[in-house]
Short mmCIF file of C-alpha atoms in Angstrom, two decimals:
data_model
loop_
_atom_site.label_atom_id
_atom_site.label_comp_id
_atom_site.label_asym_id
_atom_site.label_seq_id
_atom_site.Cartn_x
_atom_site.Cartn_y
_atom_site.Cartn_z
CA UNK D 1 -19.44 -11.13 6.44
CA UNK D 2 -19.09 -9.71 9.82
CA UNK D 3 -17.82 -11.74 12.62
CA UNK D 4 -18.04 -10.48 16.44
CA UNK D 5 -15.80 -12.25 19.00
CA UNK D 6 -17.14 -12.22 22.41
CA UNK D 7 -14.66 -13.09 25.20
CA UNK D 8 -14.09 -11.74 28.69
CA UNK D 9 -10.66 -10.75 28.02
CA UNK D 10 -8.19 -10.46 25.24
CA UNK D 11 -5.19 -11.82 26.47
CA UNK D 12 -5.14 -13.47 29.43
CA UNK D 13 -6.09 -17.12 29.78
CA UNK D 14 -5.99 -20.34 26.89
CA UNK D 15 -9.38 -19.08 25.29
CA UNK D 16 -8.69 -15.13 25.39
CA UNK D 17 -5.52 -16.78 23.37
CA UNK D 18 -7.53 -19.00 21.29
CA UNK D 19 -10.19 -16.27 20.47
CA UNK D 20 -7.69 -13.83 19.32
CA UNK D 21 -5.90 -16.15 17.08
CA UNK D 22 -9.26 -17.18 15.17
CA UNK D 23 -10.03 -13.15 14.83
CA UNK D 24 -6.62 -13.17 13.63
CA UNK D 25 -7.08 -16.05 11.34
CA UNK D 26 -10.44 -14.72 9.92
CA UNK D 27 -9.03 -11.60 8.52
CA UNK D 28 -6.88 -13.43 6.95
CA UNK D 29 -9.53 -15.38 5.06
CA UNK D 30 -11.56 -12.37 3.75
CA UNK D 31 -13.89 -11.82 6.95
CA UNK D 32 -14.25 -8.83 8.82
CA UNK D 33 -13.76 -9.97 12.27
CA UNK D 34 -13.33 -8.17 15.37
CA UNK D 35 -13.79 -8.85 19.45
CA UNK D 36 -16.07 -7.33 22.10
CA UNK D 37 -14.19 -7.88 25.26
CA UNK D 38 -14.49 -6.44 29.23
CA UNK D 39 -10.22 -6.81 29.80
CA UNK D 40 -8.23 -4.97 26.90
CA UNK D 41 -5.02 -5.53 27.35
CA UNK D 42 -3.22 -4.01 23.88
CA UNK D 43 -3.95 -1.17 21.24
CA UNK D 44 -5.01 -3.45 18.84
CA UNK D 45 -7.86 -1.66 16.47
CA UNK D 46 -9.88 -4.22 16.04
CA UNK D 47 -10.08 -5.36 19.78
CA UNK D 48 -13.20 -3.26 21.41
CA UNK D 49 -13.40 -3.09 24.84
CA UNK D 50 -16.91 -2.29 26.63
CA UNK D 51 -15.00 -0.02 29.22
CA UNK D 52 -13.85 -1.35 32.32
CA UNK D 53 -15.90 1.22 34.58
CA UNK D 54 -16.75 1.37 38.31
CA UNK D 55 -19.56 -1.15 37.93
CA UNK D 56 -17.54 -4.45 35.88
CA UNK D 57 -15.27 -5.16 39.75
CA UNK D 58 -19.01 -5.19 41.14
CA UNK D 59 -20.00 -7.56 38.63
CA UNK D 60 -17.27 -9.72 38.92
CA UNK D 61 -17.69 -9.12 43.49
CA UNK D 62 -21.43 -9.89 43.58
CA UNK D 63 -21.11 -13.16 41.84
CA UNK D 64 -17.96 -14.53 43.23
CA UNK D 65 -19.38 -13.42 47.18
CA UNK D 66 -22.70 -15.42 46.10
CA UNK D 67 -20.90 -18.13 45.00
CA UNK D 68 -19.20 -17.96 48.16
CA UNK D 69 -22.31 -17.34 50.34
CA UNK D 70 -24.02 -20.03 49.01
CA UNK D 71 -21.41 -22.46 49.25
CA UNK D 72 -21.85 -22.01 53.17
CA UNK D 73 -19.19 -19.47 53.28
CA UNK D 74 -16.19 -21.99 52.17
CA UNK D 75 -13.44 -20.66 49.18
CA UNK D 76 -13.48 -24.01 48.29
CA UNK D 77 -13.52 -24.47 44.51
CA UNK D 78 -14.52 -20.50 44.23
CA UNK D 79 -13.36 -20.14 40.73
CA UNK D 80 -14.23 -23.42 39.61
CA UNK D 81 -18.03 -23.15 39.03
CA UNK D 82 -19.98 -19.61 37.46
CA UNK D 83 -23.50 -18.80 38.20
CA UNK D 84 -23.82 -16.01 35.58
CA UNK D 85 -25.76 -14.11 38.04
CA UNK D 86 -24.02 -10.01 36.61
CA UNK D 87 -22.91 -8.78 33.61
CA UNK D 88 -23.38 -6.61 30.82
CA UNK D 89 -25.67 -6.11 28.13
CA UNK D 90 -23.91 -5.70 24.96
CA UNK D 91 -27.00 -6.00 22.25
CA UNK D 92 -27.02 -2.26 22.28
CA UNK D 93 -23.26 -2.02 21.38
CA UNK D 94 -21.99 -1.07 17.67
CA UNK D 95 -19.99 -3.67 16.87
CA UNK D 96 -23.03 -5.89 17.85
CA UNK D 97 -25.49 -4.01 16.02
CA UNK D 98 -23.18 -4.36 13.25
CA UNK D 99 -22.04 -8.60 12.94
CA UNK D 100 -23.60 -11.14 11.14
CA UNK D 101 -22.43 -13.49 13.20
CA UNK D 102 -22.05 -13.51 16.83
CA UNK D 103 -19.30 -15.94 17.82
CA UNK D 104 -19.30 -16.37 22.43
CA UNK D 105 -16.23 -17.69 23.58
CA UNK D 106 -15.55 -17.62 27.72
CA UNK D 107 -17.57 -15.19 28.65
CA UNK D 108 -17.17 -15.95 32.97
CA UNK D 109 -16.43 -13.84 35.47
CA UNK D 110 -18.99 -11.35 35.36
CA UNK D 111 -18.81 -10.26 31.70
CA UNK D 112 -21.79 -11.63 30.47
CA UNK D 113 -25.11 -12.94 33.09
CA UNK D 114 -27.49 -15.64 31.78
CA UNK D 115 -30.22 -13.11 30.97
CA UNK D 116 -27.13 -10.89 28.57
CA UNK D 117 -26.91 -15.01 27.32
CA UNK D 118 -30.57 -14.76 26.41
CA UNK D 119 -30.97 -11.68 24.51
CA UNK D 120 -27.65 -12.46 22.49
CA UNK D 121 -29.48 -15.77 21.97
CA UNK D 122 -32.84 -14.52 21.19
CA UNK D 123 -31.54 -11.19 19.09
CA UNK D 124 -31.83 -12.09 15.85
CA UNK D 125 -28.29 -13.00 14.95
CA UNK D 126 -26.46 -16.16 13.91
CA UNK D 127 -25.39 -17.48 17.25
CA UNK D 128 -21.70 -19.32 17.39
CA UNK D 129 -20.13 -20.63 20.66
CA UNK D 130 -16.87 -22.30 20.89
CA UNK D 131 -16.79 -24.19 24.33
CA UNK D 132 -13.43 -23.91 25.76
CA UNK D 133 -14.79 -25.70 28.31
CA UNK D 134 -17.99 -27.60 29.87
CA UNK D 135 -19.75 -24.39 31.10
CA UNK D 136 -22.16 -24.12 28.36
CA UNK D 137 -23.56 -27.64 28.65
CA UNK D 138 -23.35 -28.27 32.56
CA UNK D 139 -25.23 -25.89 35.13
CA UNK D 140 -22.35 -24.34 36.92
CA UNK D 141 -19.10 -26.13 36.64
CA UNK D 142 -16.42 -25.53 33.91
CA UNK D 143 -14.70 -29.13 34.49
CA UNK D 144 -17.54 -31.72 35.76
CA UNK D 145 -14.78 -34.48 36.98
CA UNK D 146 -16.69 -37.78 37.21
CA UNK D 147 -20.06 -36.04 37.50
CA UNK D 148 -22.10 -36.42 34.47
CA UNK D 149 -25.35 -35.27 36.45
CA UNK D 150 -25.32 -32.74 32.46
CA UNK D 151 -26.61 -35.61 31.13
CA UNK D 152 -29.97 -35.41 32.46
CA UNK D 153 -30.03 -32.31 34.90
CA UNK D 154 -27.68 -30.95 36.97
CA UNK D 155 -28.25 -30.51 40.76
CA UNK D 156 -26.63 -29.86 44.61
CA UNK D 157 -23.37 -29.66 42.38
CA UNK D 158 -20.81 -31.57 44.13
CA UNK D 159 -18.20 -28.65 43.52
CA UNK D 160 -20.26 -26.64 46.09
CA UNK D 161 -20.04 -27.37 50.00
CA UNK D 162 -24.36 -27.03 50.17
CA UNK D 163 -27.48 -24.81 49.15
CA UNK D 164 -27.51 -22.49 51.92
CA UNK D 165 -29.14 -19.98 49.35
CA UNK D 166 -30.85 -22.51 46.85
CA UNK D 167 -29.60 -25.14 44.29
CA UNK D 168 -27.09 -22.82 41.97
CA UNK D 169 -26.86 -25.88 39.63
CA UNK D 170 -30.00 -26.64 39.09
CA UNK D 171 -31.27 -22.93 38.97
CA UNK D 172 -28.70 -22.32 36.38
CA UNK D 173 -29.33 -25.58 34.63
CA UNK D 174 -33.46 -24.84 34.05
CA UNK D 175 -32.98 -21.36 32.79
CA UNK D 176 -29.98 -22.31 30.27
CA UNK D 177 -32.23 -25.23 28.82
CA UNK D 178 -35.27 -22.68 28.70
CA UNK D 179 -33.08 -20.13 26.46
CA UNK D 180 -31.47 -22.51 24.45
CA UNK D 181 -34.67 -24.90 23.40
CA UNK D 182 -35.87 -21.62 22.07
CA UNK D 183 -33.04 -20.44 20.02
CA UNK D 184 -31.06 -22.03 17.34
CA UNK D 185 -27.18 -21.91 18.04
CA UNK D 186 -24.30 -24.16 16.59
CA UNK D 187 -21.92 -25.53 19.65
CA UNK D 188 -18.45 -25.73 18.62
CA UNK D 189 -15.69 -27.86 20.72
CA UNK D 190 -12.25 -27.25 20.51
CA UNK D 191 -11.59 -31.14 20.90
CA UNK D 192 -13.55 -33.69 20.01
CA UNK D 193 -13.54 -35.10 23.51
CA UNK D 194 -15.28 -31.46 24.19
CA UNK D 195 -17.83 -32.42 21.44
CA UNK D 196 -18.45 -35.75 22.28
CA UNK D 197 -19.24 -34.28 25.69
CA UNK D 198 -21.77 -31.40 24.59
CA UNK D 199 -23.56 -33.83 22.44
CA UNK D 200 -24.39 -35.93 25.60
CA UNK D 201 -25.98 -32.90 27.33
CA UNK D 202 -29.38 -32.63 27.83
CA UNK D 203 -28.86 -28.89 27.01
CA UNK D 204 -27.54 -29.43 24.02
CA UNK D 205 -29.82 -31.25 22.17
CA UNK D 206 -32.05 -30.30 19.22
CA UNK D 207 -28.79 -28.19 18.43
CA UNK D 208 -25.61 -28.54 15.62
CA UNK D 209 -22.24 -29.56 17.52
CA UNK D 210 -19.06 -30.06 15.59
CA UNK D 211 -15.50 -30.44 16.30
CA UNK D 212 -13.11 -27.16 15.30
CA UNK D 213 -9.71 -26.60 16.95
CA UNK D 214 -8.02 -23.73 17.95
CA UNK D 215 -5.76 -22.34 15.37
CA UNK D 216 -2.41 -20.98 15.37
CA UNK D 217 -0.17 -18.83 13.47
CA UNK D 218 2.62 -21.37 11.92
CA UNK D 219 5.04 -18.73 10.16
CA UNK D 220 5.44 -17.27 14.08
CA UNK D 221 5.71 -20.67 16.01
CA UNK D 222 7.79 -22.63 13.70
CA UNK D 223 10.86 -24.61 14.50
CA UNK D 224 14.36 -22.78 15.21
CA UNK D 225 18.20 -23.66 15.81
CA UNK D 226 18.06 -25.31 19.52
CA UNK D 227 22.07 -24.07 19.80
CA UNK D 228 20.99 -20.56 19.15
CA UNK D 229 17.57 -20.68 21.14
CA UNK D 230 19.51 -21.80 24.21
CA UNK D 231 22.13 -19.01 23.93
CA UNK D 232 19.69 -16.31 23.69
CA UNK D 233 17.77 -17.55 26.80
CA UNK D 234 20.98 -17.96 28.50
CA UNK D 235 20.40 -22.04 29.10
CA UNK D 236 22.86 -24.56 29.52
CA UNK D 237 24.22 -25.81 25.76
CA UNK D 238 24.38 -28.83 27.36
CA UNK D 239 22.33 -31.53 28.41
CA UNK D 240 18.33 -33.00 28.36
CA UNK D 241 16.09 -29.49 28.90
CA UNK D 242 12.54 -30.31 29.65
CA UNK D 243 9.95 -27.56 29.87
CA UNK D 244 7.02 -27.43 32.40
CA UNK D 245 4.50 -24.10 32.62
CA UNK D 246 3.59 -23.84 36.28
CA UNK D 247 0.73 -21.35 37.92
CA UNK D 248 -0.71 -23.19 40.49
CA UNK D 249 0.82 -26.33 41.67
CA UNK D 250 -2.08 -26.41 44.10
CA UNK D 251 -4.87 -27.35 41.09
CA UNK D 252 -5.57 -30.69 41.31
CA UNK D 253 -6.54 -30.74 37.71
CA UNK D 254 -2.96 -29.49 36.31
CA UNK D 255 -1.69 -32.98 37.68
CA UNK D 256 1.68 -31.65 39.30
CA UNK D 257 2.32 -34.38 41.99
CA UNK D 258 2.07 -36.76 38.78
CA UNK D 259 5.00 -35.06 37.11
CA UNK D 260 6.99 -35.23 40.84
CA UNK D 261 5.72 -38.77 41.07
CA UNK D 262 7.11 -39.67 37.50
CA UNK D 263 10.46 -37.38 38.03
CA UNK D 264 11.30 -39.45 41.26
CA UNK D 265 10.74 -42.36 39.63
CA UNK D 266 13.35 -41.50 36.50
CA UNK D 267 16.01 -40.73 39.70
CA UNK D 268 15.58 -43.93 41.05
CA UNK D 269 15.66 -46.55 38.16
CA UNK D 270 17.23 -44.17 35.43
CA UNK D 271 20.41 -42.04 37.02
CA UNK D 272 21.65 -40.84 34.51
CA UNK D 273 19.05 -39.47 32.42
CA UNK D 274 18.68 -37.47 35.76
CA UNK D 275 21.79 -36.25 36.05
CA UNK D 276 21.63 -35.52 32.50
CA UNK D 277 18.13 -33.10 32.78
CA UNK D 278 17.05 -30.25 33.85
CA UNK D 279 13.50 -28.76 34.30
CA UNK D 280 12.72 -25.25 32.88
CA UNK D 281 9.88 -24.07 34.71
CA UNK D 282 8.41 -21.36 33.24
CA UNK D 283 5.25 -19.21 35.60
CA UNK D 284 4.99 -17.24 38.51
CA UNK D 285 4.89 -19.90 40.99
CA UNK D 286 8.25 -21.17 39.20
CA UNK D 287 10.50 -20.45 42.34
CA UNK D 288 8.51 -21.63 44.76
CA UNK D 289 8.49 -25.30 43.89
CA UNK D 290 12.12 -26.16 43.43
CA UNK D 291 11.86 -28.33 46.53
CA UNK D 292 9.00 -30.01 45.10
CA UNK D 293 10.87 -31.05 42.23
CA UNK D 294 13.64 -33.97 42.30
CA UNK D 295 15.57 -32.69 39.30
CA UNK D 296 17.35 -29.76 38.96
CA UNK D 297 15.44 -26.47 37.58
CA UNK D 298 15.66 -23.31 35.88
CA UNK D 299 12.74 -21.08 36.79
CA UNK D 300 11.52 -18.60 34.09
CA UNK D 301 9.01 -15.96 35.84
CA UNK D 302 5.82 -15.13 33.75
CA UNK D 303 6.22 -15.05 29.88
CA UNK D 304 4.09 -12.47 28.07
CA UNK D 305 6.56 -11.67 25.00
CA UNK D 306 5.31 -14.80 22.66
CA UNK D 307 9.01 -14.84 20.39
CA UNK D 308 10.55 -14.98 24.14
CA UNK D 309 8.10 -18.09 24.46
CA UNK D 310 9.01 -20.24 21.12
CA UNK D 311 12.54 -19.74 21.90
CA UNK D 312 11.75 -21.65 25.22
CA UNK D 313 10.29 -24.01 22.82
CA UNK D 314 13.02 -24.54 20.31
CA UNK D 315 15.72 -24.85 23.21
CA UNK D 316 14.18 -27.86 25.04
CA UNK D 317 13.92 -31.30 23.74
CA UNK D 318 10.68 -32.08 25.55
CA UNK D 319 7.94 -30.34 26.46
CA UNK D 320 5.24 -31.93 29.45
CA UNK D 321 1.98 -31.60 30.67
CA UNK D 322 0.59 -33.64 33.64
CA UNK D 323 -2.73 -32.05 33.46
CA UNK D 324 -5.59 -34.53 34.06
CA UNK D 325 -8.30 -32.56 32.69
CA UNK D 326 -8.27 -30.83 29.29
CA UNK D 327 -9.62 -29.41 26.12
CA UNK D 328 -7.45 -28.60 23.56
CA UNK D 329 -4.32 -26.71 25.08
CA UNK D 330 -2.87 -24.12 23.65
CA UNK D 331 0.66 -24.68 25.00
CA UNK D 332 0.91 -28.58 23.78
CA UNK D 333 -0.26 -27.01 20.13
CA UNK D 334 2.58 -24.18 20.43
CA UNK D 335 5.04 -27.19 21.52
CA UNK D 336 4.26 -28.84 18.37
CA UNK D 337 4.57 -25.93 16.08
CA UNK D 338 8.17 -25.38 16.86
CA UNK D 339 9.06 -29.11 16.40
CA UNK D 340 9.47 -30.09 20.35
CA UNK D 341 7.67 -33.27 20.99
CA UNK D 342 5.22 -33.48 24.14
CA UNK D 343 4.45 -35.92 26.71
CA UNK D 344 0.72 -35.96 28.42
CA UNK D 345 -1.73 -38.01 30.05
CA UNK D 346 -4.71 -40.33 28.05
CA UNK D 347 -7.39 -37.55 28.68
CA UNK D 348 -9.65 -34.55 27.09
CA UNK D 349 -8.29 -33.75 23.90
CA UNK D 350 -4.71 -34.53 24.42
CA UNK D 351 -4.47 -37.38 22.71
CA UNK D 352 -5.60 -35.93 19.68
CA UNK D 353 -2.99 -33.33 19.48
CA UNK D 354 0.21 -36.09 20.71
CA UNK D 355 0.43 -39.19 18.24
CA UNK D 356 1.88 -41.86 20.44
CA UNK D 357 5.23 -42.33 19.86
CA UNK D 358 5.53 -40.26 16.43
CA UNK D 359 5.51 -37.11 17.96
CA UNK D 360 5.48 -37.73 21.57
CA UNK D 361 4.26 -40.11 24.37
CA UNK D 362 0.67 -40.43 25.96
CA UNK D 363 0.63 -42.11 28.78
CA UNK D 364 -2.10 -43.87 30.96
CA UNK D 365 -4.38 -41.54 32.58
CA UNK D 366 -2.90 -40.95 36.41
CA UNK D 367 0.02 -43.34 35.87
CA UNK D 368 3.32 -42.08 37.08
CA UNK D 369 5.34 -45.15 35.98
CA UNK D 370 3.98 -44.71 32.51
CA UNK D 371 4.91 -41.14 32.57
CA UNK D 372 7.57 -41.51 33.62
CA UNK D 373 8.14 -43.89 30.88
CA UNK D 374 6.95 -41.18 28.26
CA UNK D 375 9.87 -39.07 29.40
CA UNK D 376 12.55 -41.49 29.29
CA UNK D 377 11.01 -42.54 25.63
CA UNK D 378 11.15 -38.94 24.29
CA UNK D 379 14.35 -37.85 25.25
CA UNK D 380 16.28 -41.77 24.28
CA UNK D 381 14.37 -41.42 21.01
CA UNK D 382 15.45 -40.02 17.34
CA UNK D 383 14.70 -36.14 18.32
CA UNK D 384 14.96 -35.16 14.80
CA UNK D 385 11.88 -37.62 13.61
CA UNK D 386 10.05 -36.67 16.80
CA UNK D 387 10.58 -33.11 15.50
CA UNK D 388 9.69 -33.44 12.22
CA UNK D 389 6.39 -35.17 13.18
CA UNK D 390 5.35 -32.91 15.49
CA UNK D 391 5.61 -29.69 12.96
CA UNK D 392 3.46 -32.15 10.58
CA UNK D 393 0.94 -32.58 12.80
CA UNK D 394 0.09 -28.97 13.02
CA UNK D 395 0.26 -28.45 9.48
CA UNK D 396 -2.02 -30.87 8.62
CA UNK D 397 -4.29 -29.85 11.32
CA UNK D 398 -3.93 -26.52 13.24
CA UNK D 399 -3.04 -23.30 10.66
CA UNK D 400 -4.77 -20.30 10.62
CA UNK D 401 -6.10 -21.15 7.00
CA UNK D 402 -7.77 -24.55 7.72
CA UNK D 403 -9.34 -24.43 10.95
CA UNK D 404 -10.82 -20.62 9.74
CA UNK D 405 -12.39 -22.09 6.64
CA UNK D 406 -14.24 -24.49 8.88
CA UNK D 407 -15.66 -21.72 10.85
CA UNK D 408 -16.08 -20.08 7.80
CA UNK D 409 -18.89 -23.05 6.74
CA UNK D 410 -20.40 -22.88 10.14
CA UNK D 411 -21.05 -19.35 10.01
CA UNK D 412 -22.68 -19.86 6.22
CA UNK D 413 -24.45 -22.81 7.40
#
């Protein structure tokens, strides 16, 4: 069997990570499995890029200034919605013409336009897609918040400022359900929050969606000696270490003023698990939000080298994640791997990665106090059960050799 991967790039971003993992995961189980991408970022053979010409910045330009036209010239929430409006055709490609199976991950950004969606739908071939997030099943928005206009049909998306050049959303919306109704494709979430969410989409339906999640590669995140972790990263050998990954404190959805909110509220009522603490905040936007944060900090710029990234793991005790809207991410699943228990908010499919109070705390959704609570839980509890609990959870759940023997049966269904 021949498995194509289709994702806009191959490294960069949760489902570039998530896509290259089940490629990697594949192989392992006997199928020939490569990925079709637009961003290459290594020399790995069986990563094809379509060539990153001239024409793919155009792409990626027409869209986002349309986006931005239409939304009555206003960046606001630029990157959160797609209109698929230029990409590339990629039926005519080898490793196309080649797969059994073509398997769409997040294909945004100007990599693939809803008519490229259409002939990869109406081609012939067994037609996978892994949502990563809601894009598939909503008109034009990757998150839809409280909006569950999907449901029925979307329209005047409340992400966008107005119509000044027609109703995106709806446009979008019609031409999706047209392609789809006509085509037979399997919808796979990473979550079952993600699933749950598809199946309630009028675009959906008619159509085979199941719950998969992301795997990940348990003989390279696996738990290591904290003492030894924390002298290679040069951390203190004493003391609480809680880890944070930071990129844009500005995204509402990432939660951060929770975390502050919760952090202040430790100083306050619990001294000296403060004075205890300190944050490692790993990102590029690490720096820049030291006064933002009531505890002391370490910043860590950008991690690419993944063994430079578990050893973050294996030196903290806690690892956190205010986000308040979320599939399946890759970072809590890492966390777990290596044994550090995680704290996160009631929401997407966080709670079915953190078992409350085995291997970490989930707290109620947008409550501070309760996070707060989470921390203070973690890092006062029996680290060594915590630990032990959360490496179980991911081998019961997440290696490469389960979760690619379900995809395995979707493929041959």
């Amino acid at each position: 069997m021949r498995v194509l991967i289709i994702n806009t790039s191959e490294r960069i971003g949760g489902a570039a990570i998530a896509a290259n993992r089940l490629m990697q995961a594949l192989k392992k189980n006997g199928v020939k499995a490569r990925m079709l991408v637009r961003d290459k970022q290594t020399d790995q053979l069986t990563v094809v890029s379509i060539g990153y010409g001239w024409t793919q910045p155009i792409k990626f330009l027409w869209e986002r200034v349309s986006i931005f036209a239409a939304n009555k010239f206003s960046k606001r929430n630029l990157f959160l919605v797609d209109i698929a409006n230029a990409g590339t055709d990629i039926t005519k490609n080898i490793e196309f013409e080649r797969a059994d199976v073509i398997h769409l991950h997040w294909v945004n950004q100007g990599y693939l336009s809803i008519n490229n969606l259409n002939k990869i739908l109406h081609s012939g071939k067994r037609v996978v897609i892994t949502m990563h997030d809601q894009w598939y099943f909503t008109g034009i928005c990757h998150y839809s918040g409280d909006c569950d206009k999907y449901t029925s049909h979307c329209h005047h998306c409340t992400l966008m400022n107005g119509t000044a050049l027609g109703d995106f959303a709806s446009q979008l919306f019609d031409k999706k359900q047209h392609i789809y109704e006509d085509s037979k494709v399997t919808f796979v979430g990473c979550s079952q929050w993600m699933a749950n969410l598809a199946r309630t989409s009028a675009l959906t339906q008619g159509h085979k969606v199941v719950s998969i999640p992301n795997a990940i590669n348990t003989e390279q995140f696996r738990p290591l000696n904290k003492t030894a972790a924390r002298k290679e990263l040069c951390l203190p050998l004493k003391g609480k270490l809680l880890l944070f990954g930071c990129q844009r404190i500005t995204d509402e959805r990432k939660g951060f003023r929770y975390l502050v909110d919760a952090l202040q509220i430790i100083k306050r009522y619990n001294p000296e698990i403060a004075q205890n603490t300190e944050i490692v905040v790993v990102g590029g936007k690490a720096d820049s939000i030291s006064r933002h944060l009531p505890f002391s900090i370490i910043p860590v710029s950008y991690v690419s080298d993944p063994q430079k990234m578990i050893a973050l793991y294996n030196a903290v005790d806690l690892y956190v994640t205010p986000s308040l809207q979320d599939n399946l991410p890759n970072t809590i699943m890492e966390a777990l791997a290596c044994g550090t228990p995680c704290v996160g908010f009631d929401v997407g499919g966080i709670p079915e990665m953190i078992d409350h109070k085995k291997n970490g705390y989930v707290a109620r959704y947008k409550d501070s106090a309760d996070f707060a609570e989470g921390i203070k839980w973690v890092l006062t509890s029996d680290h060594d059960t915590l630990s032990t609990k959360a490496r179980e959870k991911v081998m019961n759940n997440y290696t490469e050799d389960i979760v690619a023997k379900k995809y395995i049966e979707v493929y041959e269904d």
